[in-house]
Short mmCIF file of C-alpha atoms in Angstrom, two decimals:
data_model
loop_
_atom_site.label_atom_id
_atom_site.label_comp_id
_atom_site.label_asym_id
_atom_site.label_seq_id
_atom_site.Cartn_x
_atom_site.Cartn_y
_atom_site.Cartn_z
CA MET A 1 4.69 5.46 27.26
CA ALA A 2 1.10 5.84 28.46
CA SER A 3 0.04 7.67 25.47
CA THR A 4 1.39 4.98 22.96
CA ARG A 5 -0.53 2.43 25.05
CA SER A 6 -3.66 4.27 24.70
CA SER A 7 -3.20 4.67 21.03
CA PHE A 8 -2.71 1.00 20.86
CA SER A 9 -6.02 0.51 22.58
CA SER A 10 -7.83 2.55 20.08
CA ALA A 11 -6.18 1.09 17.17
CA SER A 12 -7.12 -2.40 18.42
CA GLY A 13 -10.66 -1.29 18.63
CA ALA A 14 -10.67 0.01 15.14
CA SER A 15 -9.71 -3.67 13.85
CA SER A 16 -12.70 -5.15 15.83
CA SER A 17 -14.77 -5.01 12.78
CA LEU A 18 -12.70 -7.87 11.29
CA SER A 19 -12.81 -9.83 14.42
CA GLN A 20 -13.51 -13.59 13.98
CA PRO A 21 -17.17 -14.61 13.56
CA LYS A 22 -18.34 -16.60 16.50
CA LEU A 23 -19.19 -19.52 14.13
CA LEU A 24 -15.45 -20.10 13.55
CA GLY A 25 -14.88 -20.62 17.23
CA LEU A 26 -17.41 -23.59 17.02
CA LEU A 27 -15.49 -25.35 14.25
CA SER A 28 -13.24 -28.32 15.29
CA THR A 29 -9.49 -27.70 14.68
CA LYS A 30 -9.81 -30.10 11.70
CA ARG A 31 -12.74 -28.25 10.06
CA LYS A 32 -11.10 -24.76 10.92
CA ASN A 33 -7.91 -25.93 9.11
CA ALA A 34 -9.96 -27.19 6.14
CA LEU A 35 -11.71 -23.88 5.96
CA PHE A 36 -8.32 -21.89 6.00
CA SER A 37 -6.90 -24.50 3.43
CA LEU A 38 -9.77 -23.54 1.29
CA LEU A 39 -9.10 -19.90 1.51
CA VAL A 40 -5.31 -20.42 0.87
CA THR A 41 -6.17 -22.16 -2.34
CA LEU A 42 -7.80 -19.01 -3.66
CA VAL A 43 -4.60 -17.05 -3.33
CA LYS A 44 -2.60 -16.85 -6.60
CA GLU A 45 0.80 -14.87 -6.76
CA SER A 46 0.21 -13.38 -10.06
CA GLU A 47 3.03 -11.85 -12.02
CA HIS A 48 0.89 -10.70 -14.99
CA ASN A 49 1.19 -7.15 -13.76
CA VAL A 50 -0.14 -5.45 -17.01
CA LEU A 51 -3.18 -7.56 -16.99
CA ALA A 52 -3.90 -6.99 -13.38
CA THR A 53 -3.46 -3.35 -13.72
CA LEU A 54 -6.12 -3.32 -16.66
CA THR A 55 -8.37 -5.19 -14.19
CA LEU A 56 -7.80 -2.52 -11.58
CA PHE A 57 -8.66 0.10 -14.14
CA ALA A 58 -11.85 -1.46 -15.18
CA GLU A 59 -12.77 -2.02 -11.55
CA THR A 60 -12.09 1.80 -10.97
CA MET A 61 -14.15 2.71 -14.06
CA GLN A 62 -17.00 0.71 -12.54
CA LEU A 63 -16.93 3.00 -9.51
CA TYR A 64 -16.39 6.04 -11.76
CA ASN A 65 -19.55 5.24 -13.69
CA PHE A 66 -21.73 5.89 -10.52
CA GLY A 67 -20.89 9.65 -10.88
CA PHE A 68 -22.44 9.78 -14.41
CA GLU A 69 -25.31 7.22 -14.52
CA HIS A 70 -28.62 8.91 -13.94
CA PHE A 71 -27.07 12.37 -13.71
CA LYS A 72 -27.89 15.39 -16.25
CA TRP A 73 -24.48 15.89 -17.99
CA GLY A 74 -26.07 17.30 -21.14
CA GLU A 75 -27.27 15.61 -24.31
CA SER A 76 -23.76 15.65 -26.27
CA PRO A 77 -21.09 14.88 -25.55
CA GLY A 78 -22.63 14.06 -21.99
CA SER A 79 -24.91 11.11 -23.22
CA THR A 80 -22.00 9.77 -25.22
CA TRP A 81 -19.55 9.82 -22.20
CA ILE A 82 -22.24 8.13 -20.04
CA PHE A 83 -22.52 5.43 -22.56
CA ILE A 84 -18.69 5.00 -22.80
CA THR A 85 -18.36 4.78 -19.01
CA GLY A 86 -21.37 2.50 -18.93
CA LEU A 87 -19.57 -0.06 -20.91
CA PHE A 88 -17.63 -1.00 -17.64
CA GLN A 89 -21.15 -1.43 -16.06
CA ILE A 90 -22.82 -3.42 -18.86
CA GLU A 91 -25.56 -4.43 -16.63
CA ASN A 92 -27.09 -0.95 -16.73
CA LEU A 93 -27.34 -1.03 -20.50
CA LEU A 94 -28.81 -4.49 -20.53
CA ILE A 95 -31.36 -3.66 -17.74
CA ARG A 96 -32.57 -0.75 -19.91
CA LYS A 97 -33.04 -2.95 -22.97
CA ILE A 98 -34.01 -6.51 -22.24
CA GLY A 99 -37.11 -5.91 -20.26
CA GLN A 100 -38.41 -7.87 -17.28
CA LEU A 101 -38.18 -11.23 -18.72
CA GLY A 102 -34.70 -10.61 -19.75
CA LEU A 103 -33.80 -9.49 -16.19
CA ILE A 104 -35.27 -12.53 -14.69
CA VAL A 105 -33.15 -14.76 -17.09
CA LEU A 106 -29.97 -12.71 -15.96
CA ILE A 107 -31.00 -13.25 -12.34
CA SER A 108 -31.28 -16.94 -12.83
CA ILE A 109 -27.80 -17.12 -14.61
CA ILE A 110 -26.27 -15.21 -11.58
CA LEU A 111 -27.99 -17.43 -9.15
CA GLY A 112 -26.68 -20.45 -10.96
CA VAL A 113 -23.06 -18.99 -10.87
CA THR A 114 -23.48 -18.20 -7.26
CA ALA A 115 -24.63 -21.86 -6.48
CA LEU A 116 -21.75 -23.17 -8.46
CA MET A 117 -19.22 -21.24 -6.67
CA VAL A 118 -20.69 -22.20 -3.24
CA GLY A 119 -20.69 -25.82 -4.30
CA LEU A 120 -17.15 -25.84 -5.54
CA ALA A 121 -16.13 -24.15 -2.25
CA TYR A 122 -17.98 -26.83 -0.26
CA TYR A 123 -16.33 -29.60 -2.39
CA VAL A 124 -12.81 -28.15 -1.64
CA PHE A 125 -13.84 -27.84 2.01
CA GLN A 126 -14.88 -31.31 2.39
CA SER A 127 -11.80 -32.59 0.39
CA PHE A 128 -9.51 -30.95 2.86
CA THR A 129 -11.60 -32.36 5.69
CA ARG A 130 -11.31 -35.90 4.62
CA GLY A 131 -7.83 -35.46 3.03
CA SER A 132 -8.65 -36.60 -0.46
CA PHE A 133 -9.61 -34.75 -3.69
CA ARG A 134 -11.69 -37.47 -5.51
CA ALA A 135 -12.63 -35.32 -8.41
CA GLY A 136 -9.01 -33.94 -8.88
CA ILE A 137 -7.78 -30.36 -8.76
CA GLY A 138 -9.54 -29.01 -11.74
CA PRO A 139 -12.54 -27.81 -9.53
CA VAL A 140 -10.12 -26.05 -7.39
CA ARG A 141 -8.54 -24.21 -10.14
CA PHE A 142 -11.92 -23.23 -11.68
CA LEU A 143 -13.14 -21.96 -8.20
CA ARG A 144 -9.93 -19.74 -7.98
CA PHE A 145 -10.74 -18.30 -11.44
CA MET A 146 -14.47 -17.65 -10.42
CA VAL A 147 -13.46 -15.94 -7.25
CA SER A 148 -10.85 -13.86 -8.95
CA LEU A 149 -13.56 -12.51 -11.29
CA LEU A 150 -15.96 -12.06 -8.53
CA LEU A 151 -13.62 -9.93 -6.37
CA THR A 152 -12.59 -7.73 -9.30
CA VAL A 153 -14.97 -6.72 -12.13
CA GLY A 154 -17.66 -9.40 -11.48
CA PHE A 155 -19.29 -8.29 -8.22
CA ILE A 156 -20.91 -4.98 -9.18
CA PRO A 157 -22.72 -6.41 -12.28
CA MET A 158 -23.93 -9.30 -10.27
CA PHE A 159 -25.07 -7.34 -7.25
CA VAL A 160 -26.70 -4.60 -9.28
CA ILE A 161 -28.76 -7.05 -11.40
CA LEU A 162 -30.00 -8.97 -8.16
CA LEU A 163 -30.89 -5.53 -6.58
CA SER A 164 -32.73 -4.41 -9.83
CA ILE A 165 -35.63 -6.77 -9.29
CA PHE A 166 -36.63 -4.94 -5.90
CA ASN A 167 -36.98 -1.61 -7.88
CA CYS A 168 -39.38 -2.95 -10.39
CA ASN A 169 -41.81 -0.16 -10.12
CA TYR A 170 -39.13 2.28 -11.08
CA ALA A 171 -38.07 0.07 -14.10
CA ALA A 172 -41.79 -0.04 -15.23
CA LYS A 173 -41.96 3.69 -14.95
CA HIS A 174 -38.88 4.57 -16.97
CA TYR A 175 -38.09 1.36 -19.19
CA ALA A 176 -40.01 -0.46 -21.76
CA ASN A 177 -41.33 -4.08 -21.15
CA TYR A 178 -41.37 -3.99 -17.45
CA GLY A 179 -44.36 -4.93 -15.39
CA SER A 180 -45.10 -4.14 -11.69
CA CYS A 181 -43.77 -5.73 -8.71
CA ALA A 182 -47.20 -7.39 -8.01
CA GLU A 183 -46.89 -10.02 -10.57
CA PRO A 184 -46.51 -13.52 -9.39
CA LEU A 185 -43.19 -14.33 -11.30
CA THR A 186 -41.68 -11.13 -10.12
CA LEU A 187 -42.61 -11.97 -6.51
CA VAL A 188 -40.84 -15.24 -6.76
CA TYR A 189 -37.68 -13.83 -8.13
CA ILE A 190 -37.69 -11.03 -5.65
CA ALA A 191 -37.53 -13.79 -3.00
CA LEU A 192 -34.78 -15.73 -4.99
CA ALA A 193 -32.83 -12.63 -5.47
CA GLY A 194 -32.99 -11.96 -1.78
CA VAL A 195 -31.40 -15.29 -1.05
CA GLY A 196 -28.94 -14.78 -3.67
CA ILE A 197 -27.79 -11.60 -2.07
CA LEU A 198 -27.63 -13.10 1.45
CA VAL A 199 -25.26 -15.73 -0.08
CA LEU A 200 -23.41 -13.56 -2.52
CA VAL A 201 -22.43 -10.78 -0.14
CA PRO A 202 -21.10 -12.69 2.98
CA PHE A 203 -19.26 -15.12 0.41
CA THR A 204 -17.62 -12.15 -1.25
CA LEU A 205 -16.71 -10.56 2.04
CA VAL A 206 -14.93 -13.75 3.38
CA ALA A 207 -13.15 -14.15 0.06
CA THR A 208 -12.11 -10.41 0.12
CA ILE A 209 -10.73 -10.82 3.68
CA THR A 210 -8.43 -13.53 2.54
CA TYR A 211 -7.80 -13.10 -1.18
CA PHE A 212 -4.54 -11.20 -1.15
CA GLU A 213 -0.84 -12.08 -1.65
CA PRO A 214 1.09 -11.14 1.76
CA ASN A 215 4.50 -12.07 0.59
CA PRO A 216 6.53 -8.86 0.45
CA ARG A 217 9.09 -10.29 -1.93
CA SER A 218 6.42 -11.06 -4.39
CA LYS A 219 6.94 -9.99 -7.96
CA SER A 220 3.34 -8.95 -8.26
CA TRP A 221 2.56 -5.37 -7.96
CA PHE A 222 -0.54 -6.29 -6.01
CA ALA A 223 1.11 -7.93 -3.11
CA ARG A 224 -0.12 -6.18 0.18
CA PRO A 225 0.13 -7.06 3.95
CA ASN A 226 -3.55 -7.03 4.65
CA PRO A 227 -6.84 -6.61 2.75
CA ARG A 228 -8.24 -3.63 4.53
CA LEU A 229 -8.43 -1.51 1.40
CA GLU A 230 -10.28 -4.09 -0.53
CA ILE A 231 -12.78 -4.31 2.35
CA LEU A 232 -13.33 -0.47 2.13
CA GLU A 233 -13.84 -0.88 -1.68
CA LEU A 234 -16.32 -3.72 -1.10
CA PHE A 235 -18.35 -1.44 1.35
CA ALA A 236 -18.08 1.31 -1.24
CA LYS A 237 -19.47 -0.94 -4.05
CA LEU A 238 -22.41 -2.09 -1.76
CA ALA A 239 -23.34 1.41 -0.65
CA LEU A 240 -22.90 3.01 -4.27
CA ALA A 241 -24.93 0.12 -5.94
CA VAL A 242 -27.71 0.24 -3.26
CA THR A 243 -28.02 4.15 -3.78
CA HIS A 244 -27.79 3.66 -7.42
CA ILE A 245 -31.00 1.41 -7.46
CA PHE A 246 -33.00 2.80 -4.57
CA ALA A 247 -32.12 6.41 -4.87
CA ALA A 248 -32.22 6.94 -8.67
CA ASP A 249 -34.53 9.92 -8.20
CA TYR A 250 -32.24 11.60 -5.81
CA PRO A 251 -29.01 12.61 -7.39
CA VAL A 252 -27.73 14.67 -4.60
CA ILE A 253 -27.83 11.80 -2.19
CA ARG A 254 -26.03 9.48 -4.72
CA ALA A 255 -23.44 12.23 -5.49
CA LEU A 256 -22.63 12.74 -1.87
CA VAL A 257 -22.35 8.99 -1.24
CA PHE A 258 -19.93 8.78 -4.16
CA LEU A 259 -17.85 11.73 -2.85
CA GLY A 260 -17.63 10.36 0.70
CA PHE A 261 -16.36 6.97 -0.22
CA SER A 262 -14.07 8.50 -2.80
CA ILE A 263 -12.58 10.56 -0.07
CA VAL A 264 -12.08 7.78 2.28
CA LEU A 265 -10.39 5.61 -0.37
CA VAL A 266 -7.85 8.20 -1.39
CA THR A 267 -7.04 9.20 2.09
CA TYR A 268 -6.59 5.54 3.09
CA VAL A 269 -4.34 5.00 0.34
CA ALA A 270 -2.23 8.25 1.01
CA VAL A 271 -1.98 7.55 4.69
CA PHE A 272 -1.44 3.74 4.88
CA LEU A 273 0.21 2.98 1.51
CA PRO A 274 -1.39 -0.44 1.26
CA TYR A 275 0.85 -2.15 -1.36
CA TYR A 276 4.25 -3.08 -0.98
CA HIS A 277 5.29 -1.92 -4.32
CA ARG A 278 5.73 1.79 -4.96
CA LYS A 279 4.45 1.80 -8.41
CA MET A 280 0.97 0.12 -7.31
CA ASN A 281 0.49 2.59 -4.48
CA LEU A 282 1.05 5.48 -7.02
CA ILE A 283 -1.37 4.09 -9.46
CA LYS A 284 -3.95 3.40 -6.84
CA MET A 285 -3.67 6.92 -5.33
CA THR A 286 -4.02 8.47 -8.80
CA LEU A 287 -7.14 6.42 -9.72
CA CYS A 288 -8.72 7.34 -6.29
CA ALA A 289 -8.02 10.94 -6.83
CA GLU A 290 -9.77 10.90 -10.13
CA LEU A 291 -12.71 9.25 -8.44
CA VAL A 292 -12.67 12.31 -6.00
CA TRP A 293 -12.58 14.76 -8.80
CA ALA A 294 -15.46 13.00 -10.64
CA ALA A 295 -17.41 13.02 -7.44
CA ILE A 296 -16.99 16.74 -6.83
CA CYS A 297 -18.23 17.49 -10.41
CA SER A 298 -21.26 15.00 -9.99
CA VAL A 299 -22.15 17.01 -6.76
CA ILE A 300 -22.31 20.20 -8.60
CA VAL A 301 -24.35 18.64 -11.52
CA ALA A 302 -26.76 17.03 -9.07
CA VAL A 303 -27.21 20.33 -7.15
CA TYR A 304 -28.03 22.19 -10.34
CA ASP A 305 -29.88 19.32 -12.07
CA ASP A 306 -29.74 21.08 -15.50
CA ASP A 307 -28.23 19.64 -18.66
CA SER A 308 -26.80 23.18 -19.74
CA VAL A 309 -24.69 23.13 -16.34
CA GLY A 310 -23.92 19.50 -16.68
CA HIS A 311 -22.51 20.21 -20.26
CA VAL A 312 -20.12 22.87 -18.83
CA ILE A 313 -19.15 20.85 -15.81
CA LEU A 314 -18.40 17.80 -18.03
CA LEU A 315 -15.86 19.98 -19.96
CA VAL A 316 -14.30 21.23 -16.80
CA HIS A 317 -14.09 17.64 -15.48
CA TRP A 318 -12.17 16.48 -18.61
CA ALA A 319 -9.83 19.53 -18.46
CA GLY A 320 -9.09 18.60 -14.77
CA VAL A 321 -8.24 14.96 -15.19
CA ALA A 322 -4.69 15.67 -16.33
CA VAL A 323 -4.24 18.26 -13.54
CA VAL A 324 -5.43 15.77 -10.87
CA ALA A 325 -3.16 12.99 -12.20
CA THR A 326 -0.15 15.48 -12.18
CA GLY A 327 -1.09 16.61 -8.52
CA SER A 328 -1.45 13.07 -7.31
CA PHE A 329 2.01 12.08 -8.69
CA PHE A 330 3.71 15.05 -6.94
CA LEU A 331 1.81 14.48 -3.77
CA PHE A 332 2.47 10.64 -3.69
CA LYS A 333 6.09 11.34 -4.27
CA ALA A 334 6.30 13.65 -1.18
CA ARG A 335 4.40 11.05 0.73
CA TRP A 336 6.68 8.25 -0.17
CA ALA A 337 9.89 10.32 0.59
CA LEU A 338 8.16 10.95 3.88
CA ALA A 339 7.63 7.45 4.67
CA ARG A 340 11.24 6.55 3.61
CA ASN A 341 13.15 9.27 5.31
CA ILE A 342 10.86 10.28 8.14
CA PHE A 343 13.75 10.32 10.59
CA LEU A 344 16.74 11.27 8.56
CA PRO A 345 16.59 15.08 9.03
CA LYS A 346 16.94 14.53 12.76
CA LEU A 347 19.92 12.24 12.17
CA THR A 348 21.82 14.83 10.24
CA ARG A 349 21.82 16.86 13.41
CA MET A 350 23.47 13.92 15.33
CA THR A 351 26.93 12.81 15.30
CA SER A 352 26.62 10.11 12.56
CA THR A 353 30.26 9.86 11.71
CA LYS A 354 30.88 6.71 13.89
CA LYS A 355 32.06 3.54 12.53
CA LEU A 356 29.29 1.43 10.96
CA SER A 357 28.08 -1.23 13.40
CA ASP A 358 28.61 -4.72 11.84
CA MET A 359 25.68 -7.17 11.72
CA GLU A 360 25.94 -10.68 12.98
CA ASP A 361 26.91 -12.00 9.56
CA GLY A 362 29.72 -9.40 9.19
CA THR A 363 28.05 -7.37 6.75
CA PRO A 364 27.75 -3.47 7.22
CA GLY A 365 24.72 -2.51 9.32
CA VAL A 366 23.45 0.90 10.28
CA THR A 367 25.41 3.79 11.90
CA ASP A 368 25.56 3.89 15.50
CA ALA A 369 23.69 7.12 15.44
CA GLU A 370 20.78 5.65 13.61
CA ALA A 371 20.67 2.67 15.85
CA GLU A 372 20.56 4.90 18.95
CA TYR A 373 17.82 7.16 17.44
CA ILE A 374 15.65 4.20 16.31
CA SER A 375 15.84 2.48 19.69
CA GLY A 376 14.42 5.75 21.28
CA MET A 377 11.64 6.35 18.66
CA ASN A 378 8.00 6.53 19.88
CA PHE A 379 5.54 5.60 17.18
CA ARG A 380 2.35 7.13 17.89
CA TRP A 381 0.36 4.52 16.00
CA PRO A 382 1.35 0.88 15.18
CA TRP A 383 0.79 1.36 11.36
CA LEU A 384 3.63 4.02 11.39
CA VAL A 385 5.99 1.11 11.78
CA GLU A 386 4.76 -0.51 8.70
CA ASN A 387 4.94 2.71 6.78
CA TYR A 388 8.49 3.38 7.72
CA THR A 389 9.54 0.06 6.37
CA ARG A 390 7.28 0.03 3.25
CA SER A 391 10.34 1.01 0.97
CA VAL A 392 12.09 -2.08 1.50
CA HIS A 393 12.26 -4.26 -1.64
CA ASP A 394 14.32 -6.83 -3.28
CA SER A 395 17.10 -4.49 -4.22
CA SER A 396 17.25 -2.84 -0.95
CA THR A 397 20.87 -2.83 0.52
CA ASP A 398 21.75 -4.78 3.78
CA GLU A 399 21.98 -1.44 5.54
CA GLU A 400 18.31 -0.46 4.49
CA ILE A 401 17.09 -4.05 5.54
CA ARG A 402 19.06 -3.80 8.94
CA ARG A 403 17.40 -0.46 9.45
CA ALA A 404 13.88 -1.87 8.77
CA GLU A 405 14.68 -4.60 11.41
CA LEU A 406 15.37 -2.18 14.11
CA ILE A 407 12.40 -0.36 13.16
CA PHE A 408 10.27 -3.42 13.60
CA ARG A 409 11.95 -4.45 16.72
CA ARG A 410 11.41 -0.92 18.37
CA GLY A 411 7.66 -1.16 17.15
CA LEU A 412 7.25 -4.61 18.88
CA GLU A 413 8.77 -2.96 22.03
CA LEU A 414 5.92 -0.39 22.06
CA TYR A 415 3.04 -2.57 20.69
CA PRO A 416 3.81 -6.24 21.54
CA GLN A 417 0.25 -7.36 21.21
CA HIS A 418 -0.90 -5.42 18.07
CA PRO A 419 -1.91 -8.24 15.52
CA TYR A 420 -1.29 -6.32 12.42
CA LEU A 421 2.28 -5.03 13.45
CA LEU A 422 2.96 -8.69 14.45
CA VAL A 423 1.93 -10.27 11.33
CA ALA A 424 3.82 -7.57 9.31
CA ALA A 425 6.95 -8.21 11.39
CA ALA A 426 6.58 -12.07 10.86
CA LEU A 427 6.47 -11.46 7.12
CA PHE A 428 9.38 -9.25 7.22
CA PHE A 429 11.65 -11.74 9.20
CA ALA A 430 10.49 -14.71 7.14
CA THR A 431 11.24 -13.14 3.84
CA TYR A 432 14.03 -10.58 4.17
CA LYS A 433 15.81 -11.97 7.16
CA LYS A 434 15.28 -15.65 6.47
CA ASP A 435 14.62 -15.97 10.18
CA SER A 436 11.81 -18.68 10.31
CA ALA A 437 12.34 -19.01 14.17
CA MET A 438 11.55 -15.53 14.74
CA ALA A 439 8.65 -15.48 12.38
CA ILE A 440 7.05 -18.56 13.83
CA MET A 441 7.50 -17.10 17.42
CA LEU A 442 5.66 -13.94 16.18
CA CYS A 443 2.90 -16.09 14.64
CA GLN A 444 2.58 -18.09 18.00
CA ARG A 445 1.99 -14.82 19.71
CA ILE A 446 -0.71 -13.78 17.25
CA VAL A 447 -2.59 -17.03 17.50
CA LYS A 448 -2.67 -16.86 21.24
CA ALA A 449 -4.31 -13.38 21.18
CA ALA A 450 -7.45 -14.45 19.16
CA PRO A 451 -6.60 -12.21 15.97
CA PRO A 452 -8.97 -10.97 13.33
CA LEU A 453 -9.85 -13.30 10.75
CA ASP A 454 -7.55 -11.77 7.96
CA VAL A 455 -4.63 -11.79 10.49
CA GLU A 456 -5.23 -15.56 11.39
CA PHE A 457 -5.50 -16.31 7.66
CA THR A 458 -2.17 -14.68 6.99
CA VAL A 459 -0.53 -16.89 9.73
CA PHE A 460 -2.12 -19.98 8.31
CA TYR A 461 -0.82 -18.84 4.79
CA LEU A 462 2.79 -18.29 6.36
CA ARG A 463 2.64 -21.77 7.69
CA ARG A 464 1.15 -23.62 4.80
CA GLY A 465 1.57 -21.47 1.80
CA GLY A 466 5.17 -21.97 1.25
CA ILE A 467 7.06 -18.86 2.64
CA PHE A 468 8.60 -21.06 5.28
CA ASP A 469 10.21 -23.17 2.74
CA ASN A 470 13.86 -23.84 3.71
CA SER A 471 14.60 -25.89 0.61
CA THR A 472 16.41 -24.42 -2.46
CA GLY A 473 13.54 -25.35 -4.76
CA ALA A 474 11.05 -22.94 -6.16
CA ARG A 475 8.22 -22.09 -3.95
CA LEU A 476 4.84 -23.65 -4.77
CA ASP A 477 1.49 -22.15 -3.86
CA MET A 478 -1.27 -24.22 -2.22
CA VAL A 479 -3.01 -25.48 -5.43
CA ASP A 480 0.31 -26.33 -6.91
CA GLN A 481 1.16 -28.42 -3.83
CA LEU A 482 -2.10 -30.18 -4.23
CA ASP A 483 -1.68 -30.72 -7.73
CA PHE A 484 1.88 -32.24 -7.04
CA LYS A 485 0.50 -34.50 -4.25
CA HIS A 486 -2.37 -35.57 -6.50
CA LEU A 487 -0.24 -36.50 -9.47
CA GLN A 488 2.37 -38.11 -7.11
CA LYS A 489 -0.32 -40.22 -5.49
CA LYS A 490 -1.66 -41.30 -8.93
CA ALA A 491 1.55 -42.31 -10.06
CA ARG A 492 2.43 -44.23 -7.02
CA SER A 493 -0.84 -46.08 -7.18
CA TYR A 494 -0.20 -47.30 -10.87
CA HIS A 495 3.27 -48.36 -9.73
CA ASP A 496 1.94 -50.28 -6.77
CA GLU A 497 -0.64 -51.78 -9.05
CA ALA A 498 2.23 -52.92 -11.42
CA LYS A 499 4.12 -54.51 -8.43
CA LYS A 500 1.00 -56.27 -7.34
CA ARG A 501 0.42 -57.79 -10.84
CA ILE A 502 4.17 -58.94 -11.00
CA GLY A 503 3.62 -60.67 -7.71
CA LEU A 504 0.43 -62.47 -8.88
CA PHE A 505 2.42 -63.46 -12.00
CA TRP A 506 5.23 -65.16 -10.00
CA LYS A 507 2.81 -66.64 -7.76
CA GLN A 508 0.89 -68.25 -10.51
CA LEU A 509 4.13 -69.77 -11.95
CA LEU A 510 4.33 -71.79 -8.63
CA LEU A 511 0.72 -73.21 -8.86
CA ASP A 512 -0.03 -76.34 -10.65
CA HIS A 513 -2.73 -75.81 -13.49
CA ALA A 514 -3.41 -77.32 -16.83
CA PRO A 515 -1.05 -75.98 -19.51
CA ALA A 516 -3.73 -74.29 -21.43
CA VAL A 517 -5.21 -72.42 -18.25
CA GLN A 518 -1.72 -71.47 -16.95
CA VAL A 519 -0.79 -69.97 -20.20
CA ARG A 520 -4.02 -68.14 -20.23
CA LEU A 521 -3.68 -66.73 -16.73
CA LEU A 522 -0.09 -65.79 -17.31
CA ASN A 523 -0.93 -63.86 -20.32
CA GLU A 524 -3.53 -62.11 -18.46
CA TYR A 525 -1.20 -61.09 -15.79
CA ALA A 526 1.36 -60.03 -18.24
CA SER A 527 -1.04 -57.83 -19.99
CA GLN A 528 -2.08 -56.32 -16.72
CA ILE A 529 1.46 -55.74 -15.75
CA ASN A 530 2.31 -54.09 -19.08
CA LYS A 531 -0.95 -51.79 -18.80
CA ALA A 532 -0.12 -50.84 -15.16
CA GLU A 533 3.58 -50.10 -16.01
CA ARG A 534 2.64 -47.85 -18.99
CA ARG A 535 -0.02 -45.94 -16.86
CA ALA A 536 2.76 -45.51 -14.13
CA ALA A 537 5.45 -44.42 -16.43
CA ALA A 538 2.93 -41.80 -18.12
CA ALA A 539 1.95 -40.67 -14.58
CA TYR A 540 5.64 -40.13 -13.53
CA GLU A 541 6.36 -38.37 -16.84
CA GLN A 542 3.47 -35.94 -16.36
CA LEU A 543 4.60 -35.40 -12.83
CA CYS A 544 8.19 -34.59 -13.92
CA HIS A 545 6.90 -32.43 -16.71
CA ARG A 546 4.67 -30.44 -14.49
CA PHE A 547 7.19 -30.37 -11.56
CA PRO A 548 10.64 -30.80 -12.78
CA PRO A 549 13.04 -32.73 -10.13
CA GLY A 550 15.57 -30.71 -8.65
CA LYS A 551 13.53 -27.56 -9.10
CA HIS A 552 10.39 -28.62 -6.92
CA TRP A 553 11.40 -32.03 -5.37
#
């Protein structure tokens, strides 16, 4: 037991990098809830898996391009291949062609987009603080769209363009229409780009920590219990972009940085299986393995720094792509089987022919031998508990779900305060077991322990995002909930206005006025009643069309 406790301590230290910023501790409860409400609105449970997969491929190709840009891969087909991969990082092609004035225009656009995102975020934050969205829900949806692009294919182009102005002497030396860094306009935009980076990077980091779908029963392939992989990828993007700009004349350094981060990413995916869905873990592991293969080849090219060698290595690289993909498939298949059946070989040596233990609802449970074995398991690390339950999905049998429950309960006995395990267990009990009481109890335990930012966000999501919905209606995400309340409030306001005008109409009938004045006033009130009633009817029709009664309310 002592060894497990010590491993828990080390695991807790490893997660300290995501601990809450001190600034959050200074926020009042009202403003902190508003901040987390803002972050929850950014989460969208997407079921467009094909489109999301294409976005993931484009994002991977952006990283892949770092292994080819500014390396000597030969004139042909090397230059053609660099151009093709460079289409995923179009900013490099633009920087070479548009000159310094064009770069300044691009920086101005990016600064404007960044300011717009921050402004929209501030509007949503203030709207949650005061409890009213005066400009409607449109800005919220637009902010969600912008952040979704920023965290996928948008960050590297924006960050590289902002960085490029700092390396203006290199651009003046290698590209046409670029001046020196000493020009007054360039100095101004160096300062502006610095401010933009100081805003863009923290904004992206906070959004990355919270922009994920933690629901394990989500139909989206990209659902995952935490954002740690995306944080690693963000640091990889930052490091690769910085070395790409400032170490352009040092290909060995750039290649080694690319290789290092590629190995870290593929190792993380293979060990932690970051996604709930098996297919997504396979795709991600294959893409990361291809990055490692590209990085190995780029290291060789960088060391020799010769076009003829680069030409040969490029051909070898192309030939190895299919081999790496095939190898990744079989390695992942073995890894998934290990996570799913880690303890079954030992069970076969036990007397597992006993009668099935019934669950509380009378459905078959796991065998007595399995229950006995699981109750005695000693998980060396908390993340192993999550790994052993990763294969649970919508089509899992009651027996498999019961086994996962026993594994979680045993893990909580060994690591009762580990935040990531607690939140994974809360998600499991809230979704697969429909045990909201158990999930809420685990969430309360998490909050008392001052958890990392992403864990506290997940707890807030569980409470406010809709998983704890005991109704039979369809679950709405945060923005849909806001849209529903906004439309309902608008319909009620028109309805109340109609009732007010009806009261004024009947009140006017009791007053003694000249016939001409009475008729005029009654006609005005009747017209106002008709107008308010039509508005109310249209608003209720819009509400019912957007959120059909019986399905959502």
